[in-house]
XYZ file of N, CA, C and O in Angstrom:
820
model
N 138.324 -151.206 200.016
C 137.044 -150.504 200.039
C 136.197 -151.025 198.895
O 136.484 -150.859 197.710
N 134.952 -151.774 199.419
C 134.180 -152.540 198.322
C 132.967 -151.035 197.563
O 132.516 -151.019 196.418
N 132.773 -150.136 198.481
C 131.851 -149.130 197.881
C 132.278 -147.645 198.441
O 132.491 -147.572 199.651
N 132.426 -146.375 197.593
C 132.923 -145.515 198.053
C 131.764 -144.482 197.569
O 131.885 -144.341 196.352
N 130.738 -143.747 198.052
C 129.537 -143.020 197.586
C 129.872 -141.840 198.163
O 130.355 -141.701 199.288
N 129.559 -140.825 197.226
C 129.250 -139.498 197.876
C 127.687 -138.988 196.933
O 127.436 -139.227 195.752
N 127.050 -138.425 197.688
C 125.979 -137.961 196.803
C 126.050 -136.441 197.478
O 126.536 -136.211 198.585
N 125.399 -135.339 196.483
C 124.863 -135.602 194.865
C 126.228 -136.043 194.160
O 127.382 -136.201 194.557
N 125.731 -136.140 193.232
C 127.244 -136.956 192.221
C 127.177 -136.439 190.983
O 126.177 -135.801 190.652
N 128.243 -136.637 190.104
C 127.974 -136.098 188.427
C 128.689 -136.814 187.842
O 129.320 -137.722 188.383
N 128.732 -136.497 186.431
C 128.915 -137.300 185.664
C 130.508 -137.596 185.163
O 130.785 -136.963 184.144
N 131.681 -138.498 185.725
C 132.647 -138.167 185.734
C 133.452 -138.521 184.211
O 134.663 -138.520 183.991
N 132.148 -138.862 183.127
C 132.980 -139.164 182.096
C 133.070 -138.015 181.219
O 133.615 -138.114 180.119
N 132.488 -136.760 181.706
C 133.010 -135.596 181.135
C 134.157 -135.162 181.117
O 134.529 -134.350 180.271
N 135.144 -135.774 182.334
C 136.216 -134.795 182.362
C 137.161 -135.936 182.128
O 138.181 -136.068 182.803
N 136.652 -137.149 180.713
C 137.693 -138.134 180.506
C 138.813 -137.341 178.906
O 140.012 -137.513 178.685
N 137.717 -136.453 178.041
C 138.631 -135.869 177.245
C 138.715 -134.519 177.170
O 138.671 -133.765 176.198
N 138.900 -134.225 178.853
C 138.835 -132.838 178.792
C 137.486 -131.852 179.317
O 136.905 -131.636 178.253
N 136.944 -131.369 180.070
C 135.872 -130.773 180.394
C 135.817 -129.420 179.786
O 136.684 -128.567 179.600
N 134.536 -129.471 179.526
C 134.305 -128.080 178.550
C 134.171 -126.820 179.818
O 133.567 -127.139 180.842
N 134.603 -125.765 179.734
C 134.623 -124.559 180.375
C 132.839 -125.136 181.078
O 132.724 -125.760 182.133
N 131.724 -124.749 180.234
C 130.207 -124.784 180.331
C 129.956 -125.740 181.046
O 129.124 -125.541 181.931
N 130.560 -127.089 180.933
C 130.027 -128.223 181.614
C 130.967 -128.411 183.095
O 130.525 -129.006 184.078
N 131.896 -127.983 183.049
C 132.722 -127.560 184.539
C 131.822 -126.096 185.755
O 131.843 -125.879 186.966
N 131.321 -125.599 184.864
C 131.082 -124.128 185.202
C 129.486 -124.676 186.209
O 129.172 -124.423 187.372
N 128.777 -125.485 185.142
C 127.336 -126.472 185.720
C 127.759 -126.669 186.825
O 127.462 -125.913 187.750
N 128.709 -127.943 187.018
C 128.914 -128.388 188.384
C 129.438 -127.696 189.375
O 129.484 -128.129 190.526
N 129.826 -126.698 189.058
C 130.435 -125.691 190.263
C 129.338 -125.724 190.675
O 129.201 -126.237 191.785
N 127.984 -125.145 189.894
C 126.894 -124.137 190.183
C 125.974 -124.999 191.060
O 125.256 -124.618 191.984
N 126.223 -126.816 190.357
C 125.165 -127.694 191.162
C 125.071 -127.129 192.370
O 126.024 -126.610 192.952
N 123.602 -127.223 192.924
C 123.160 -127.703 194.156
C 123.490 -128.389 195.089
O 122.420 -128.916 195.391
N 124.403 -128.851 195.935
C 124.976 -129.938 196.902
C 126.140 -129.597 196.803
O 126.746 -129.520 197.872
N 126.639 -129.380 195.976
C 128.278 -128.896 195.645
C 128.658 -130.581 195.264
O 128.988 -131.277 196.224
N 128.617 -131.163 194.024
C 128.898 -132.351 194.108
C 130.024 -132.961 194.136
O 130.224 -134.154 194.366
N 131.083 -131.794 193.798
C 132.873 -132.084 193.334
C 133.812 -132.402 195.139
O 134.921 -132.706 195.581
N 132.669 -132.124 195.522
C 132.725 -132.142 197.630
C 132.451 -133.694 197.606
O 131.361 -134.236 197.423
N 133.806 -134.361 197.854
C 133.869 -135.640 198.232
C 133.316 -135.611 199.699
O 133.977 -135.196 200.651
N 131.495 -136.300 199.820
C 131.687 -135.764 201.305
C 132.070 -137.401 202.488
O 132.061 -137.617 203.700
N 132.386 -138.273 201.121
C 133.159 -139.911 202.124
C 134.313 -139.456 202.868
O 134.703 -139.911 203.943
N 134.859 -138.448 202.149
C 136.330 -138.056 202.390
C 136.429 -136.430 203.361
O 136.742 -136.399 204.551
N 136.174 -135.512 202.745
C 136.042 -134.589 203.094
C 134.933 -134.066 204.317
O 135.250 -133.489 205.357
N 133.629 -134.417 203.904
C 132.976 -134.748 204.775
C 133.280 -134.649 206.883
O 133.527 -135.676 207.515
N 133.198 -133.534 207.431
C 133.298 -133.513 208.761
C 132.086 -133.591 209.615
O 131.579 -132.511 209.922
N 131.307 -135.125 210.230
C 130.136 -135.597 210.587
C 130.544 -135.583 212.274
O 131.685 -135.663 212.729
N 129.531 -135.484 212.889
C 129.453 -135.519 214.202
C 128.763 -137.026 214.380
O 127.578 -137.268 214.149
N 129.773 -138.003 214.848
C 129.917 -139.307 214.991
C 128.431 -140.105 215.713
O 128.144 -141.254 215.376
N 127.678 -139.420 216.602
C 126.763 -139.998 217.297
C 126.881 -140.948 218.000
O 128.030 -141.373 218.125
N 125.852 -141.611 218.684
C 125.969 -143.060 219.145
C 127.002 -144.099 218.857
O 127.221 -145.143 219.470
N 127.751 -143.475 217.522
C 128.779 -144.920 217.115
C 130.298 -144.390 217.963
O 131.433 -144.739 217.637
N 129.957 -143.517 219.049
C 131.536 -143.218 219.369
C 131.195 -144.254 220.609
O 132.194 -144.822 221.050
N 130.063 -144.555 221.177
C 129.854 -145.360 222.213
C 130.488 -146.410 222.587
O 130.821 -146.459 223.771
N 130.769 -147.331 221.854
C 131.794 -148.595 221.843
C 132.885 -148.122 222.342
O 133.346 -148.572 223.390
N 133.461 -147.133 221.655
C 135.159 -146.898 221.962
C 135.254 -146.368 223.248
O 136.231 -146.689 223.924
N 134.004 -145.245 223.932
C 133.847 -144.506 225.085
C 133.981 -145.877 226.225
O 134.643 -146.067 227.245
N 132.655 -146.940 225.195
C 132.748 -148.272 226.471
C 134.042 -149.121 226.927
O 134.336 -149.628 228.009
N 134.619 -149.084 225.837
C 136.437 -150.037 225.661
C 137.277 -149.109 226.612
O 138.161 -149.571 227.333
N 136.929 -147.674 226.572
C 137.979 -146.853 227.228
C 137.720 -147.237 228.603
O 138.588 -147.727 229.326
N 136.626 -147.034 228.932
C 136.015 -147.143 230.350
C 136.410 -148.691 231.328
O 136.376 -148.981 232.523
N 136.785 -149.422 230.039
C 136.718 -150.871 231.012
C 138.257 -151.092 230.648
O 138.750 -151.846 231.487
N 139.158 -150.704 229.712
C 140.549 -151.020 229.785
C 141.239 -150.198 230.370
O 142.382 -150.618 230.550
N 141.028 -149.047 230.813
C 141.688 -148.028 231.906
C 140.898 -148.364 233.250
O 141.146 -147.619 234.198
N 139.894 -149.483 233.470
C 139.624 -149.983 234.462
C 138.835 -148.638 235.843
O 139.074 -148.344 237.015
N 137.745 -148.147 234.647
C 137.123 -147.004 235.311
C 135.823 -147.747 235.620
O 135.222 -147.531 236.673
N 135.247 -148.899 234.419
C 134.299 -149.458 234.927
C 134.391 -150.983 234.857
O 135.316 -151.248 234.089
N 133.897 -151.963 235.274
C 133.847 -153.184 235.194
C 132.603 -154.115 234.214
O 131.464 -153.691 234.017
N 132.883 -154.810 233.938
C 132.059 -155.336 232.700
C 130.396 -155.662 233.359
O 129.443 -155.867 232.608
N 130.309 -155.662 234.509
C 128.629 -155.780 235.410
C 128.890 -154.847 236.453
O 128.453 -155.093 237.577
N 129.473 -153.919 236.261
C 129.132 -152.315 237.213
C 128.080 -151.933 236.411
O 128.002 -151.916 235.183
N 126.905 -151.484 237.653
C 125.241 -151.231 236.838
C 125.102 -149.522 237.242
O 125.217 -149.145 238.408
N 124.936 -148.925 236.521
C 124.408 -147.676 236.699
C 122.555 -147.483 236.277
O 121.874 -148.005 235.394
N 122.270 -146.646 237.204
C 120.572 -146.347 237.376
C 120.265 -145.062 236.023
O 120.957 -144.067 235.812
N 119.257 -145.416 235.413
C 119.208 -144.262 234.383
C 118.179 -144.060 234.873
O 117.352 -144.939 235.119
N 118.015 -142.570 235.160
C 116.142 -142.263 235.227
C 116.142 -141.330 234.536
O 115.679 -140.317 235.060
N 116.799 -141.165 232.602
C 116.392 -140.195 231.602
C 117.139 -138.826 232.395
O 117.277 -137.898 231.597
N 117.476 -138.617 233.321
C 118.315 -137.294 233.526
C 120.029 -137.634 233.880
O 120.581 -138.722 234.042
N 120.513 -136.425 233.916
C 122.443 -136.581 234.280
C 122.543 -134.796 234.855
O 122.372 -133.778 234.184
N 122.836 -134.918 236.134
C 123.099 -133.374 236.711
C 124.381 -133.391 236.759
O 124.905 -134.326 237.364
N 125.360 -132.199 236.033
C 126.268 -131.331 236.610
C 126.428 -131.241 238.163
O 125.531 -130.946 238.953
N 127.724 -131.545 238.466
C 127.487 -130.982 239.963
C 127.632 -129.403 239.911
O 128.575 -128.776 239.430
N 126.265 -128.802 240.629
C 126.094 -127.065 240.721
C 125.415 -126.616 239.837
O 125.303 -125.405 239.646
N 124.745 -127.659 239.025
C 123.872 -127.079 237.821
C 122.808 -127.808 238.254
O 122.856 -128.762 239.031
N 121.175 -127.009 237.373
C 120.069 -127.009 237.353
C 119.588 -127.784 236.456
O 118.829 -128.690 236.800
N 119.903 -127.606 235.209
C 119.774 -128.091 234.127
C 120.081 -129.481 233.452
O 121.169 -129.657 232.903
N 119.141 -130.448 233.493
C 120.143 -131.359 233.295
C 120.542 -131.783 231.842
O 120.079 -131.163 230.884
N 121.422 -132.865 231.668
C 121.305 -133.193 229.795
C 120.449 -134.620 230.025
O 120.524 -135.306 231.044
N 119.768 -134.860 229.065
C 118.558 -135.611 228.886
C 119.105 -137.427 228.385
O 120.065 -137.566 227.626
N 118.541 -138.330 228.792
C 118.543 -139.364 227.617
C 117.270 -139.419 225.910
O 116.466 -138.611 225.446
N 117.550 -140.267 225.659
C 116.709 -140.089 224.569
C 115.432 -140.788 224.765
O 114.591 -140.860 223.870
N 115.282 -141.309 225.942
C 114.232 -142.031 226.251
C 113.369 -141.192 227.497
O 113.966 -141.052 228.564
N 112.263 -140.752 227.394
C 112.078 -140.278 228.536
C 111.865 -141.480 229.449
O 111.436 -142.608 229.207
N 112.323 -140.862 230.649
C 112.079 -141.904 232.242
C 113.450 -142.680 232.176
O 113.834 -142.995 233.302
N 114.348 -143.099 231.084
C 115.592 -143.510 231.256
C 115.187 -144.832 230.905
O 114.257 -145.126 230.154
N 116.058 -145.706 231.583
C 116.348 -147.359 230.757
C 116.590 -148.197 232.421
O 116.623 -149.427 232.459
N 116.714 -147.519 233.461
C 116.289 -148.274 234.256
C 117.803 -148.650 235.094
O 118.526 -147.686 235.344
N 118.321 -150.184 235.564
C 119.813 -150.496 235.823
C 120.359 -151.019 234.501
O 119.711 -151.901 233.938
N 121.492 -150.565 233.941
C 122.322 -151.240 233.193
C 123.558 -151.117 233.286
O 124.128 -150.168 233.823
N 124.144 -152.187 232.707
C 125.783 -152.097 232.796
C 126.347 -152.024 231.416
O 125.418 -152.061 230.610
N 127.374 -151.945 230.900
C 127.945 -151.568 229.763
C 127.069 -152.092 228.465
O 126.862 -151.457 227.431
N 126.592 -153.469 228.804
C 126.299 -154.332 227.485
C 124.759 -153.584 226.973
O 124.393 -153.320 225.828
N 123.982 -153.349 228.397
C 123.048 -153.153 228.061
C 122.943 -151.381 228.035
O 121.815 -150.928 227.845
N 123.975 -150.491 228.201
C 124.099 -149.024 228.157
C 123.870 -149.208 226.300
O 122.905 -148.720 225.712
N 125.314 -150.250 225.409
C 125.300 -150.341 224.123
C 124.023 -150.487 223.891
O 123.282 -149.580 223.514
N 123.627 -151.888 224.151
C 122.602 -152.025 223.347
C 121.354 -151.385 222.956
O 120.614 -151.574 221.991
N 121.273 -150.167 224.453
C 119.396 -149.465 224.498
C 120.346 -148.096 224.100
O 119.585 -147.144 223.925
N 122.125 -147.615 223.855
C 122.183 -146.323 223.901
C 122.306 -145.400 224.718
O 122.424 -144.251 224.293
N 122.312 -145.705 226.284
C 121.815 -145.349 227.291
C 122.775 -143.876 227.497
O 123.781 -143.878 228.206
N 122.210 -142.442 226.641
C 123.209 -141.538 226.921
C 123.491 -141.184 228.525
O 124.630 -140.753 228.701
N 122.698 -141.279 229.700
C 123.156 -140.925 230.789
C 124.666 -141.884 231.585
O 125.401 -141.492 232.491
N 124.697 -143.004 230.937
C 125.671 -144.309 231.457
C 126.992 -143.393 230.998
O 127.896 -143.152 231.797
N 127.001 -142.878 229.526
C 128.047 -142.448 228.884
C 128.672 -141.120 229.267
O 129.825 -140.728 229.086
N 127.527 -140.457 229.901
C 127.891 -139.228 230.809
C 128.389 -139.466 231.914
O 129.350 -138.731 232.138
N 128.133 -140.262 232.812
C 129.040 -140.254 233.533
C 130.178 -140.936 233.880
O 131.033 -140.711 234.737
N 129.982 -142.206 232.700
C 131.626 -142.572 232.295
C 132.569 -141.470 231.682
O 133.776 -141.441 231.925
N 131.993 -140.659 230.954
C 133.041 -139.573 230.352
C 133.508 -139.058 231.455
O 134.686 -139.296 231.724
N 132.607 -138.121 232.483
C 133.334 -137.423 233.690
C 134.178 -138.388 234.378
O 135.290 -137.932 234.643
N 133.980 -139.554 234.734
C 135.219 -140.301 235.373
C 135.942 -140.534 234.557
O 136.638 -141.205 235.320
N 136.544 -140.617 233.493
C 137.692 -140.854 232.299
C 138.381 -139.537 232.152
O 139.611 -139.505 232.110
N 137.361 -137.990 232.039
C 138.137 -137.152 231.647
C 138.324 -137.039 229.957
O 138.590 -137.973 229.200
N 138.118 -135.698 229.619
C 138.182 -135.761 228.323
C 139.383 -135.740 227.764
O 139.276 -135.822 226.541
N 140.789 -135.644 228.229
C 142.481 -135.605 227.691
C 142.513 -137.501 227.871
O 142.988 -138.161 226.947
N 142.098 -138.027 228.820
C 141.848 -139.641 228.796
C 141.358 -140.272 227.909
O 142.023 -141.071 227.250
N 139.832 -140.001 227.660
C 138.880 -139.892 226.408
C 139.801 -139.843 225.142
O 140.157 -140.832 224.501
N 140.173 -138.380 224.847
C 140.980 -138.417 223.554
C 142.343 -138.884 223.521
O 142.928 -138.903 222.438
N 143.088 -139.375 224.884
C 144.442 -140.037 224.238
C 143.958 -141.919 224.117
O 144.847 -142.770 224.094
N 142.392 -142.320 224.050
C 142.352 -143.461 224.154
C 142.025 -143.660 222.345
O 142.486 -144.475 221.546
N 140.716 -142.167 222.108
C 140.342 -142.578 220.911
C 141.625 -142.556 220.276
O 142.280 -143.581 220.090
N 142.023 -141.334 219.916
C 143.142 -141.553 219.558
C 143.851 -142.792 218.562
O 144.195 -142.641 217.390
N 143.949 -143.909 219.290
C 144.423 -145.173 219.272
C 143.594 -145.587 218.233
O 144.377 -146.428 217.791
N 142.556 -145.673 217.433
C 141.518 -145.797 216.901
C 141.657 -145.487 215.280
O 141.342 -146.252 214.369
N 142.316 -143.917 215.149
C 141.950 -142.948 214.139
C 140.953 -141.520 214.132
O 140.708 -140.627 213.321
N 140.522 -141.885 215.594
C 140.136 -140.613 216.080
C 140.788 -139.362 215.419
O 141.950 -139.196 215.792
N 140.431 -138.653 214.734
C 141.539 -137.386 214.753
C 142.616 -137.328 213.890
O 143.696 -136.752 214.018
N 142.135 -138.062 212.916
C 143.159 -138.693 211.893
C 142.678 -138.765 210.287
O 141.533 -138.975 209.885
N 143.454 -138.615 209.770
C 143.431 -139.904 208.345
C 143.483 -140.776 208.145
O 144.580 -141.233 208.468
N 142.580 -141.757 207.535
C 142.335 -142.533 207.450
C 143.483 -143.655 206.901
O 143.716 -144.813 207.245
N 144.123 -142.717 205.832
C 145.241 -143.185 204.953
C 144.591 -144.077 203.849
O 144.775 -145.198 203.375
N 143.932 -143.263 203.711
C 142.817 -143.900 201.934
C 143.830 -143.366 200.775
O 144.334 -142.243 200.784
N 144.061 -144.440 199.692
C 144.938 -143.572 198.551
C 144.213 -143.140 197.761
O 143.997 -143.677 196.675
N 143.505 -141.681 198.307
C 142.981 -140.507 197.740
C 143.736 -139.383 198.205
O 144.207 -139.468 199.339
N 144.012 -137.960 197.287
C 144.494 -136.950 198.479
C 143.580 -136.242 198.692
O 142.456 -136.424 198.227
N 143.822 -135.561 199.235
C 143.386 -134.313 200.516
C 142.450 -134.845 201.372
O 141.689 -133.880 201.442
N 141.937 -135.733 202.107
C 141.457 -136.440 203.069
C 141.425 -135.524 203.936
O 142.474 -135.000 204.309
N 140.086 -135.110 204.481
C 140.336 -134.637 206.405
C 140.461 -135.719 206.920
O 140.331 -136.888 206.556
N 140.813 -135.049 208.091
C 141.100 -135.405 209.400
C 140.225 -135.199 210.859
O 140.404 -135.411 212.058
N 139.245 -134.691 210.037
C 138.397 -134.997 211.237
C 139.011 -134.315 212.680
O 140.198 -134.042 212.508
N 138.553 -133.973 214.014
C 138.563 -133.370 215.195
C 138.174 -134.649 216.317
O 137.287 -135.503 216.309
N 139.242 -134.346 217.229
C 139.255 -134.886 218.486
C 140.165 -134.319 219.052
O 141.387 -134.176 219.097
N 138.352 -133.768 219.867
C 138.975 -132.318 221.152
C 139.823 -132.985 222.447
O 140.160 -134.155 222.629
N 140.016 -131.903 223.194
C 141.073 -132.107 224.107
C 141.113 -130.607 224.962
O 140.862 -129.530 224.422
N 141.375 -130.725 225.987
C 142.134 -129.407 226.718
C 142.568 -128.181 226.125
O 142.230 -126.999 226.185
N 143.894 -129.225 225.214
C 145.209 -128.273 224.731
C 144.791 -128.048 223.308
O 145.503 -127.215 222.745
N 143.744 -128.606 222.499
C 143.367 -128.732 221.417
C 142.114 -127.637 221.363
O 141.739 -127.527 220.196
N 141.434 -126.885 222.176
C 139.769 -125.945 222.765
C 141.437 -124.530 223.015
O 141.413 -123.494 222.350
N 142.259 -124.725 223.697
C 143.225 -123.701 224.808
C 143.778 -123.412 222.850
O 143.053 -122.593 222.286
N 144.582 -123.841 222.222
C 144.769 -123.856 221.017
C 143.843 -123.505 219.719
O 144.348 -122.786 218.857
N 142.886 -123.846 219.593
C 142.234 -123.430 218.770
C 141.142 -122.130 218.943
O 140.763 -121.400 218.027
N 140.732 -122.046 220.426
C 139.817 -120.916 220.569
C 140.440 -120.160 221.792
O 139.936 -119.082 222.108
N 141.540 -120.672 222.525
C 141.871 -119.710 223.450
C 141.214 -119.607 224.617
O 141.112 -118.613 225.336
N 140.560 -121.213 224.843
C 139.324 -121.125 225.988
C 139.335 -122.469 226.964
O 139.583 -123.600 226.546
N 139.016 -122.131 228.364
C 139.021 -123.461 228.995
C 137.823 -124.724 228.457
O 136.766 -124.515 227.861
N 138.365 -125.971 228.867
C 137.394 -126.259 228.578
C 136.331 -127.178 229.483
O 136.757 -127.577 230.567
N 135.067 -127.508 229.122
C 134.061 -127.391 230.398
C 133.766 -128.808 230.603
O 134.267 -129.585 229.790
N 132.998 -129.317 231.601
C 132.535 -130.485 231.999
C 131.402 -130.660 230.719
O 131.585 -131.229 229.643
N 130.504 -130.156 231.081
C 129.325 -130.050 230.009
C 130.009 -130.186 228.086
O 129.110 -130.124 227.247
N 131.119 -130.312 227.664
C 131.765 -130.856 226.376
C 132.053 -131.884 226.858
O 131.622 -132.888 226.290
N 132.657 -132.006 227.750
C 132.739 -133.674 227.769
C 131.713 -134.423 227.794
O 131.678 -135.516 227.228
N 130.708 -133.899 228.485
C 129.220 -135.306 228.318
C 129.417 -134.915 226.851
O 129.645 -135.980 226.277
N 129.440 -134.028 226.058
C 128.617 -133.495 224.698
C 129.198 -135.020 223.934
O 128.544 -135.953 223.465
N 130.949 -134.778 224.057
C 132.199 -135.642 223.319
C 131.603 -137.450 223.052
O 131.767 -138.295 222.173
N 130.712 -137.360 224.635
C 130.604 -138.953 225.218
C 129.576 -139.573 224.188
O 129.763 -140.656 223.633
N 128.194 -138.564 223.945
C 127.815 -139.259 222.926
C 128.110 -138.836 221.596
O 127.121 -139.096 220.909
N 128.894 -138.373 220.997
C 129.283 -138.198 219.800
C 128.819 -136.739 219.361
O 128.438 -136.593 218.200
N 128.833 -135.585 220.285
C 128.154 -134.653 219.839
C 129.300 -133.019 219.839
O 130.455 -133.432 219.738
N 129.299 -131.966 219.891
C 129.657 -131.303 220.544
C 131.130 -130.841 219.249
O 131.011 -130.684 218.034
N 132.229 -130.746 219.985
C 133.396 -130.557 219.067
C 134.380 -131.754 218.141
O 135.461 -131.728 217.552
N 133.293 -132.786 218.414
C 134.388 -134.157 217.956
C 133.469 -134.439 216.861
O 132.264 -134.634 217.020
N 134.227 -134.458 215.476
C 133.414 -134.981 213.844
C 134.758 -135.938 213.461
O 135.911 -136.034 213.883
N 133.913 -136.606 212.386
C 134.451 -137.730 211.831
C 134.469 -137.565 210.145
O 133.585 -136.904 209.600
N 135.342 -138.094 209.508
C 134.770 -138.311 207.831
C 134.367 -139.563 207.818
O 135.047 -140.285 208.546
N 133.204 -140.270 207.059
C 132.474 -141.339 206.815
C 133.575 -142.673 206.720
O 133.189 -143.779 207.098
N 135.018 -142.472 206.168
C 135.950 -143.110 206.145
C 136.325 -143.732 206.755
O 136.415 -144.948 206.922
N 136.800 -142.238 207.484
C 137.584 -142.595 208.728
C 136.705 -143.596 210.014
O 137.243 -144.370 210.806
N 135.252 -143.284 209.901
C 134.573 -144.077 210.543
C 134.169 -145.638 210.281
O 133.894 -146.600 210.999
N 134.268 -145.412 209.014
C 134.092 -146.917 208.646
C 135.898 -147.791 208.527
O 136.042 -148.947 208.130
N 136.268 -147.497 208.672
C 137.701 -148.152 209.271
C 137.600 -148.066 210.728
O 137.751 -149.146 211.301
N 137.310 -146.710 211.709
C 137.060 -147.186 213.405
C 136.461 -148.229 213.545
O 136.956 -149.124 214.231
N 135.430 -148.355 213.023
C 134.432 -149.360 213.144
C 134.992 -150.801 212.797
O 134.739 -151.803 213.466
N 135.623 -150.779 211.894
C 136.024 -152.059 210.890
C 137.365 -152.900 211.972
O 137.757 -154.063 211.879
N 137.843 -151.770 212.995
C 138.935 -152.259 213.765
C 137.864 -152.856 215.142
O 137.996 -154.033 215.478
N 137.160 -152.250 215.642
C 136.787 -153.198 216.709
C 136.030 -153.969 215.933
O 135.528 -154.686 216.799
N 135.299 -154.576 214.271
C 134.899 -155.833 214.400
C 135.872 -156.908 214.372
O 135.723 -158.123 214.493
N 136.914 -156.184 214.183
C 138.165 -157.403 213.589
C 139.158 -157.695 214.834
O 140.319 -158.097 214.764
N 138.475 -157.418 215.884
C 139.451 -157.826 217.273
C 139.831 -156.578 217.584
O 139.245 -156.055 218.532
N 140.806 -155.861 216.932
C 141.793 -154.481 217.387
C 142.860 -154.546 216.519
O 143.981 -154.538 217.028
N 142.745 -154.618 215.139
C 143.504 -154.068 214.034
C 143.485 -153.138 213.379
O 142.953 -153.300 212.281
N 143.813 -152.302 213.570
C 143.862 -150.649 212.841
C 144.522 -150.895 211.331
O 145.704 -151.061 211.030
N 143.419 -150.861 210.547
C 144.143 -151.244 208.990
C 143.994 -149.872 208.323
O 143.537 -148.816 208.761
N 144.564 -150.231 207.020
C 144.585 -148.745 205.741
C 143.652 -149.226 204.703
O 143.803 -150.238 204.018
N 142.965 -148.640 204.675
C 141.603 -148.900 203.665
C 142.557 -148.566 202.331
O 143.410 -147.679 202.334
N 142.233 -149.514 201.084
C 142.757 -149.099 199.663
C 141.794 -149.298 198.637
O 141.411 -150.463 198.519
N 141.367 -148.563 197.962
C 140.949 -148.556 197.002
C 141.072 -150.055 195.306
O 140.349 -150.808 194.653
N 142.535 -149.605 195.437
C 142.710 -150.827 195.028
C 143.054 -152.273 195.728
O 143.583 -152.272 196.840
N 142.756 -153.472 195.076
C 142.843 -154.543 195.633
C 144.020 -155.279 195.476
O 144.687 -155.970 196.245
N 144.107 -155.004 194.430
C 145.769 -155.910 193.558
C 146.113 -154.859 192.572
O 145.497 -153.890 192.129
N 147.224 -155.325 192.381
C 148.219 -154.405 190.869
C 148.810 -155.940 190.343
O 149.546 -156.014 189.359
């Protein structure tokens, strides 16, 4: 790890001989809560960057093909619903296929790749990733971040769970967060082919 930031930040050479009661008591009180590692701790709702992995799932479980074109016209209906969920573009993006869903974002492509994948599919692919994990940074107490599931919604709230979370999941929204970490290692594995590494702080001893 070449840069590790959390802001707000303070001053950590106070507590090199000891922190005074007064000057510990400050930073509690700061504004931001600054002693909140939020690289680490930090639970972010992933956005657009879960898209790649949604796209890898879709074409290595062979749900879509690398020039299967889907029509965006800015809407995605539920079957039996009124309401639809939106793209971010009004009027949509037109025909695209995976490369060009990435490149314009295309949230309706990702909606209905999620419903054909399934969200227990979805999460046993991220999964594979660090989805839902630690990062394994040698810092402690690291979250772990959320990646929902069936048995994970039936478990934690006691509730089924709906079509409408899964589009939410597809673009990065809804019950699935990340720590900044853990994302920048997801990320760091699909530029590097498909190596799932352990981020370290240090370089050598």
């Amino acid at each position: 790890v070449l840069a590790l930031v959390s802001k707000p930040a303070y001053d950590p050479n106070l507590f090199v001989q000891g922190i005074s009661t007064a000057n510990y008591q400050s930073i509690l009180a700061a504004p931001g809560r600054p002693l909140f590692n939020r690289a680490l701790l930090g639970g972010y709702e992933p956005g657009s960057t879960i898209k790649p992995f949604i796209g890898l799932a879709g074409l290595e479980l062979g749900v879509i093909g690398k020039d299967d074109r889907v029509f965006s016209n800015g809407r995605f209906f539920l079957p039996g619903l009124e309401k639809p969920f939106r793209d971010w573009r009004k009027g949509g993006h037109g025909w695209v296929n995976i490369y060009g869903a990435l490149e314009q974002s295309v949230n309706t492509y990702f909606y209905k790749l999620a419903l054909e994948l399934g969200i227990d599919r979805m999460h046993d692919y991220l999964a594979q990733f660090g989805f839902g994990a630690a990062s394994g940074l040698d810092l402690l107490g690291e979250n772990a971040g959320v990646l929902p599931s069936r048995a994970w919604k039936r478990g934690q709230l006691g509730q089924p769970w709906y079509p409408g979370e899964t589009i939410s999941v597809s673009i990065g929204q809804g019950a699935v967060s990340v720590t900044p970490i853990a994302l920048a290692t997801m990320m760091a594995t699909v530029a590097n082919g498909g190596t799932l590494v352990t981020p370290h702080l240090v370089r050598a001893i």
